[in-house]
Tab-separated table of C-alpha atoms and ligand atoms in Angstrom:
chain	number	residue	atom	x	y	z
A	6	MET	CA	171.688	155.515	254.684
A	7	SER	CA	173.605	153.086	257.072
A	8	SER	CA	173.329	150.101	254.704
A	9	ASP	CA	176.107	149.488	252.207
A	10	ILE	CA	173.401	149.166	249.547
A	11	LYS	CA	173.299	152.424	247.622
A	12	THR	CA	172.215	151.369	244.106
A	13	ILE	CA	169.395	149.174	243.089
A	14	GLY	CA	169.757	147.504	239.686
A	15	LEU	CA	166.505	146.599	238.009
A	16	ILE	CA	166.212	144.017	235.276
A	17	GLY	CA	162.673	144.645	234.194
A	18	ALA	CA	161.072	148.002	234.442
A	19	GLY	CA	157.445	147.189	233.968
A	20	HIS	CA	154.623	147.218	236.531
A	21	ILE	CA	156.535	145.793	239.479
A	22	GLY	CA	160.010	147.046	238.497
A	23	GLY	CA	158.725	150.536	237.817
A	24	VAL	CA	157.042	150.740	241.287
A	25	LEU	CA	160.071	149.397	242.986
A	26	ALA	CA	162.224	151.919	241.260
A	27	GLU	CA	159.899	154.724	242.457
A	28	LEU	CA	159.821	153.407	246.001
A	29	ALA	CA	163.526	152.970	246.046
A	30	VAL	CA	164.262	156.534	244.744
A	31	THR	CA	161.830	157.961	247.335
A	32	ALA	CA	163.673	155.946	250.010
A	33	GLY	CA	167.081	157.560	248.920
A	34	TYR	CA	168.644	154.851	246.644
A	35	ASN	CA	170.022	155.319	243.274
A	36	VAL	CA	168.360	153.122	240.647
A	37	VAL	CA	169.580	151.736	237.391
A	38	LEU	CA	166.694	150.427	235.194
A	39	SER	CA	166.758	148.031	232.224
A	40	ASN	CA	164.393	146.297	229.964
A	41	SER	CA	164.423	144.069	226.853
A	42	ARG	CA	164.214	146.942	224.396
A	43	GLY	CA	167.127	149.040	225.362
A	44	PRO	CA	167.803	152.048	227.715
A	45	GLU	CA	166.579	154.518	225.044
A	46	THR	CA	163.112	153.272	225.626
A	47	LEU	CA	163.244	154.280	229.346
A	48	THR	CA	163.971	157.867	228.877
A	49	GLU	CA	160.614	159.197	230.048
A	50	THR	CA	160.596	156.805	233.092
A	51	VAL	CA	164.056	157.887	234.119
A	52	GLU	CA	163.216	161.534	233.757
A	53	ALA	CA	160.116	161.096	235.878
A	54	LEU	CA	162.210	159.407	238.586
A	55	GLY	CA	164.759	162.213	238.740
A	56	PRO	CA	168.488	162.525	239.135
A	57	HIS	CA	168.958	159.322	241.086
A	58	ALA	CA	167.710	157.096	238.197
A	59	SER	CA	169.322	156.147	235.022
A	60	ALA	CA	168.850	153.492	232.374
A	61	ALA	CA	171.197	150.928	231.059
A	62	SER	CA	171.446	147.546	229.480
A	63	ALA	CA	170.505	144.543	231.679
A	64	ALA	CA	174.133	143.633	232.007
A	65	SER	CA	175.020	147.173	233.169
A	66	ALA	CA	172.188	147.360	235.533
A	67	ALA	CA	173.267	144.070	237.005
A	68	GLU	CA	176.774	145.364	237.263
A	69	SER	CA	175.717	148.698	238.833
A	70	GLY	CA	173.397	147.390	241.478
A	71	ASP	CA	174.581	146.647	244.847
A	72	LEU	CA	171.232	144.809	245.159
A	73	VAL	CA	169.512	143.627	241.915
A	74	VAL	CA	165.895	143.024	241.282
A	75	VAL	CA	164.802	140.625	238.537
A	76	SER	CA	161.233	141.525	237.534
A	77	ILE	CA	160.463	140.091	234.079
A	78	PRO	CA	158.147	137.549	232.578
A	79	PHE	CA	159.390	134.292	234.073
A	80	VAL	CA	159.882	132.605	230.683
A	81	ALA	CA	162.804	134.926	230.022
A	82	TYR	CA	164.853	133.982	233.133
A	83	GLU	CA	167.649	132.502	231.103
A	84	SER	CA	168.438	135.847	229.589
A	85	VAL	CA	169.279	137.326	233.050
A	86	PRO	CA	173.074	138.155	232.924
A	87	VAL	CA	174.993	135.716	235.085
A	88	GLU	CA	178.554	137.027	235.600
A	89	PRO	CA	177.800	140.512	236.757
A	90	LEU	CA	175.445	139.171	239.423
A	91	ALA	CA	178.029	136.851	240.857
A	92	GLY	CA	178.261	137.254	244.667
A	93	LYS	CA	175.083	139.654	244.815
A	94	THR	CA	171.879	139.408	246.326
A	95	VAL	CA	169.102	139.102	243.691
A	96	ILE	CA	165.472	139.807	244.345
A	97	ASP	CA	163.222	137.528	242.311
A	98	THR	CA	159.742	138.937	241.891
A	99	ASN	CA	158.770	136.574	239.139
A	100	ASN	CA	155.691	134.204	239.063
A	101	TYR	CA	155.168	131.292	236.646
A	102	TYR	CA	152.059	131.620	234.728
A	103	PRO	CA	151.712	128.877	232.181
A	104	ALA	CA	149.252	130.960	230.161
A	105	ARG	CA	151.883	133.626	229.627
A	106	ASP	CA	155.132	131.680	230.100
A	107	GLY	CA	154.297	128.416	228.423
A	108	VAL	CA	154.022	125.115	230.261
A	109	PHE	CA	157.072	123.990	232.222
A	110	PRO	CA	156.483	120.304	232.932
A	111	ALA	CA	159.159	120.186	235.657
A	112	ILE	CA	157.278	123.030	237.439
A	113	GLU	CA	153.944	121.368	236.842
A	114	ASP	CA	155.065	118.146	238.334
A	115	GLY	CA	156.639	119.891	241.401
A	116	SER	CA	160.144	118.760	240.712
A	117	THR	CA	161.332	122.319	240.408
A	118	SER	CA	159.892	125.888	240.703
A	119	ALA	CA	160.396	129.125	238.908
A	120	SER	CA	162.638	130.438	241.792
A	121	LYS	CA	164.709	127.254	241.720
A	122	LEU	CA	165.203	127.666	238.069
A	123	LEU	CA	166.500	131.326	238.376
A	124	ALA	CA	168.654	130.409	241.323
A	125	GLY	CA	170.041	127.501	239.259
A	126	HIS	CA	170.722	130.032	236.354
A	127	LEU	CA	172.618	132.321	238.848
A	128	PRO	CA	174.675	129.777	240.841
A	129	ALA	CA	176.982	132.356	242.386
A	130	SER	CA	174.192	134.754	243.396
A	131	HIS	CA	171.920	134.721	246.446
A	132	VAL	CA	168.390	134.701	245.231
A	133	VAL	CA	165.683	135.911	247.497
A	134	LYS	CA	162.015	135.764	246.539
A	135	ALA	CA	159.978	138.846	247.258
A	136	PHE	CA	157.279	141.083	245.949
A	137	ASN	CA	155.805	138.276	243.860
A	138	GLY	CA	152.730	138.157	245.947
A	139	ILE	CA	151.436	141.763	245.831
A	140	LEU	CA	149.599	143.511	242.987
A	141	PHE	CA	151.865	146.333	241.659
A	142	SER	CA	149.287	148.948	242.446
A	143	HIS	CA	148.868	147.786	245.961
A	144	LEU	CA	152.699	147.817	246.275
A	145	ALA	CA	152.742	151.251	245.236
A	146	SER	CA	150.368	152.616	247.799
A	147	LEU	CA	150.751	150.454	250.920
A	148	GLY	CA	154.180	151.497	252.018
A	149	ARG	CA	154.298	153.300	255.347
A	150	PRO	CA	157.204	154.512	257.604
A	151	ALA	CA	158.496	152.127	260.253
A	152	GLY	CA	156.198	152.126	263.238
A	153	ALA	CA	153.351	153.890	261.382
A	154	PRO	CA	149.858	152.464	261.940
A	155	GLY	CA	148.724	150.200	259.017
A	156	ARG	CA	152.340	149.179	257.896
A	157	SER	CA	152.112	146.046	255.812
A	158	ALA	CA	154.419	143.083	255.731
A	159	LEU	CA	155.638	141.132	252.799
A	160	PRO	CA	156.912	137.611	252.856
A	161	ILE	CA	160.412	136.601	251.676
A	162	ALA	CA	162.246	133.308	251.112
A	163	GLY	CA	165.797	132.635	250.503
A	164	ASP	CA	168.759	130.336	251.504
A	165	ASP	CA	171.398	132.877	252.439
A	166	ALA	CA	170.926	134.733	255.779
A	167	GLU	CA	173.045	137.754	254.877
A	168	ALA	CA	171.092	138.174	251.558
A	169	LYS	CA	167.889	138.097	253.438
A	170	ALA	CA	169.132	140.623	255.871
A	171	GLN	CA	169.851	142.927	252.892
A	172	VAL	CA	166.525	142.338	251.365
A	173	THR	CA	164.831	142.955	254.775
A	174	ASP	CA	166.662	146.187	255.187
A	175	PHE	CA	165.627	147.236	251.714
A	176	LEU	CA	161.924	146.514	252.372
A	177	HIS	CA	162.045	148.270	255.774
A	178	ARG	CA	163.403	151.400	253.989
A	179	ILE	CA	160.749	151.420	251.236
A	180	GLY	CA	157.997	150.995	253.721
A	181	TYR	CA	157.300	147.447	254.465
A	182	ASP	CA	157.794	144.992	257.387
A	183	VAL	CA	159.021	141.469	256.490
A	184	VAL	CA	157.955	137.935	257.347
A	185	ASP	CA	160.706	135.421	256.697
A	186	ALA	CA	158.955	132.286	255.160
A	187	GLY	CA	162.224	130.182	255.363
A	188	PRO	CA	164.480	128.792	252.687
A	189	LEU	CA	163.780	129.481	248.957
A	190	ALA	CA	162.118	126.070	248.734
A	191	GLU	CA	159.380	127.430	251.034
A	192	ASP	CA	158.307	130.128	248.552
A	193	TRP	CA	155.436	127.918	247.474
A	194	ARG	CA	153.647	129.299	250.522
A	195	PHE	CA	153.134	132.600	248.715
A	196	ARG	CA	152.830	131.460	244.987
A	197	PRO	CA	149.805	132.299	242.948
A	198	ALA	CA	146.583	130.771	244.294
A	199	THR	CA	147.770	130.603	247.848
A	200	PRO	CA	146.064	132.535	250.641
A	201	ALA	CA	149.086	134.788	250.981
A	202	TYR	CA	149.200	135.715	247.413
A	203	GLY	CA	147.604	139.033	246.629
A	204	ILE	CA	144.545	138.414	248.820
A	205	PRO	CA	145.795	140.073	252.052
A	206	PHE	CA	146.341	143.267	250.247
A	207	GLY	CA	142.923	143.288	248.640
A	208	GLY	CA	141.227	143.184	252.113
A	209	GLY	CA	140.757	139.377	251.880
A	210	ARG	CA	139.036	139.392	248.477
A	211	PRO	CA	139.795	136.522	246.259
A	212	ASP	CA	139.519	138.918	243.256
A	213	PHE	CA	142.257	141.029	244.899
A	214	TRP	CA	143.244	142.687	241.515
A	215	ALA	CA	139.904	144.401	241.529
A	216	ALA	CA	140.072	145.623	245.199
A	217	ASP	CA	141.379	148.753	246.720
A	218	PRO	CA	144.717	148.485	248.470
A	219	HIS	CA	144.427	147.211	252.090
A	220	PRO	CA	147.141	146.986	254.678
A	221	ALA	CA	148.041	143.620	256.013
A	222	GLY	CA	150.474	143.340	258.834
A	223	ALA	CA	152.962	140.538	259.838
A	224	ASP	CA	150.564	138.403	261.890
A	225	GLU	CA	148.091	138.169	259.107
A	226	ILE	CA	150.847	137.291	256.451
A	227	ARG	CA	152.231	134.618	258.866
A	228	ARG	CA	148.771	133.083	259.289
A	229	ARG	CA	148.221	133.027	255.607
A	230	LEU	CA	151.520	131.442	254.960
A	231	GLN	CA	150.687	128.575	257.380
A	232	GLU	CA	147.333	128.102	255.676
A	233	ALA	CA	148.842	127.431	252.218
A	234	GLU	CA	148.420	123.806	250.930
A	235	PRO	CA	151.240	122.503	248.740
A	236	VAL	CA	149.153	120.705	246.137
A	237	ARG	CA	146.957	123.781	245.525
A	238	ALA	CA	150.014	126.018	245.491
A	239	LEU	CA	151.864	123.907	242.875
A	240	GLY	CA	148.853	123.354	240.571
A	241	GLY	CA	147.043	126.594	241.288
A	242	GLU	CA	144.554	127.923	238.725
A	243	LEU	CA	143.481	131.437	238.818
A	244	PRO	CA	140.159	132.764	237.561
A	245	ASP	CA	139.865	133.554	233.865
A	246	ASP	CA	139.427	137.224	234.566
A	247	TYR	CA	142.825	137.559	236.476
A	248	ASP	CA	145.373	139.210	234.342
A	249	PRO	CA	148.595	139.455	236.271
A	250	VAL	CA	150.213	141.862	233.872
A	251	ARG	CA	147.203	144.097	232.886
A	252	ARG	CA	148.125	147.594	232.201
A	253	ASP	CA	145.302	149.658	233.704
B	302	NAP	N1	151.917	142.959	237.728
B	302	NAP	C1	151.918	142.586	239.033
B	302	NAP	O1	151.188	143.240	239.751
B	302	NAP	C2	152.904	141.566	239.630
B	302	NAP	C3	152.869	141.385	240.870
B	302	NAP	C4	153.818	140.483	241.493
B	302	NAP	C5	154.778	139.820	240.692
B	302	NAP	N2	154.660	139.979	239.303
B	302	NAP	C6	155.523	139.192	238.485
B	302	NAP	O2	156.759	140.049	238.325
B	302	NAP	C7	157.299	139.979	237.013
B	302	NAP	C8	157.191	141.214	236.288
B	302	NAP	O3	155.883	141.497	236.239
B	302	NAP	P1	155.300	142.981	235.603
B	302	NAP	O4	153.892	143.010	235.796
B	302	NAP	O5	156.215	144.046	236.129
B	302	NAP	O6	155.597	142.760	234.170
B	302	NAP	P2	155.565	143.774	232.943
B	302	NAP	O7	154.821	145.015	233.362
B	302	NAP	O8	155.146	143.013	231.713
B	302	NAP	O9	157.091	144.161	232.700
B	302	NAP	C9	158.108	143.296	232.453
B	302	NAP	C10	159.404	144.080	232.234
B	302	NAP	O10	160.415	143.108	232.027
B	302	NAP	C11	161.100	143.522	230.912
B	302	NAP	N3	161.733	142.362	230.215
B	302	NAP	C12	161.095	141.380	229.513
B	302	NAP	N4	162.084	140.485	229.042
B	302	NAP	C13	163.261	140.952	229.547
B	302	NAP	C14	164.518	140.536	229.346
B	302	NAP	N5	164.841	139.347	228.689
B	302	NAP	N6	165.596	141.216	229.946
B	302	NAP	C15	165.350	142.432	230.546
B	302	NAP	N7	164.105	142.892	230.712
B	302	NAP	C16	163.081	142.146	230.243
B	302	NAP	C17	160.171	144.245	230.016
B	302	NAP	O11	160.843	144.984	229.080
B	302	NAP	P3	160.222	145.403	227.575
B	302	NAP	O12	158.931	146.116	227.887
B	302	NAP	O13	161.312	146.201	226.991
B	302	NAP	O14	160.046	144.022	226.930
B	302	NAP	C18	159.397	145.048	231.090
B	302	NAP	O15	160.093	146.181	231.498
B	302	NAP	C19	156.409	138.816	236.313
B	302	NAP	O16	157.158	137.538	236.449
B	302	NAP	C20	155.123	138.840	237.114
B	302	NAP	O17	154.523	137.566	237.054
B	302	NAP	C21	153.839	140.910	238.786
C-alpha cells in the first residue's frame, strides 16, 4: 500500500461502519472498530473480519486510526472524541433525520448542517463528507477494481485538499471512483431527498432502499449533484416507509 494510511478507525460499527470495515480489510487496511456499548460487544464482528481487525473504545479507535470514520446516529455527534482526532482526516457518513435524531432548529432553518456541527465539534480535524448517500447494502456490493466495467462513483465534500486526497485514495482502494462536490458547505447536494442520495445506486428508483444495487458512474453522479435544489435538500421529507437504519 503506497498510502501512509494503514489503519482505519471506526466510530460506529453498525450498517455503514460494518460494511466499511469489511471493505477496508479486504483492501488491505487494519481496522479498529468501536461502538457505544464497548469493545466486548464487537467480538463476533471482529472475529469475522479476521486478524487485521480489532475492537476498542471510541477514543482508542480515534487514536489508532490514520483515517477515522464517524458513522453514528447524528444526534450523538458531540460524543465523538475530540483530542485524539486533532490533525486527522475524519470521514462523516452521518445524515440528519429529525424522526430519529430529534429536531435541530438551526439545521431546519438552514443556518447550519449536520456536517458543519460535526466539523465545529472537531475544530482541529479535517472533516470530509462521504458514504452518506448510499444504502449500506448497495455500498457492500457495488465496489469494483479500478478500471473495471460498472465501477461506481461516490460524492465527497470537504474543505481541506489533502484530507480529500486521503479520502479519495481510500475510496479508490475499496472499489469506488470519486466525484468532488466541493467544500463541506456543498454537501447539501447529496443530502437526503436529493437526486444524488441513494437513488443512483437503486437504478434511478425513488424507493432505492427496496431496489437491487445498481452501478452509477461519475458522470451520473455529477449530473445528479447539479440537479439538486437547495430548498428541497434542506427541508427534504422522505416517504413514510423509508427507514434509513432498518436491519434487514
Ligand atoms: N444505513 C444506511 O444505509 C446508511 C447509509 C448512509 C448513511 N447512513 C448514516 O450513517 C450513520 C450510521 O448509520 P448506520 O445505519 O450504520 O447506523 P446503525 O446501524 O444504527 O449503527 C450505528 C452505530 O453507531 C454506534 N454508536 C451509537 N452512538 C455512538 C456513540 N456515541 N459513540 C460511538 N458509537 C456509537 C452504534 O453502537 P451501539 O450499537 O453500541 O449503540 C452502532 O455501532 C447514520 O447517521 C446514518 O444516517 C446510514
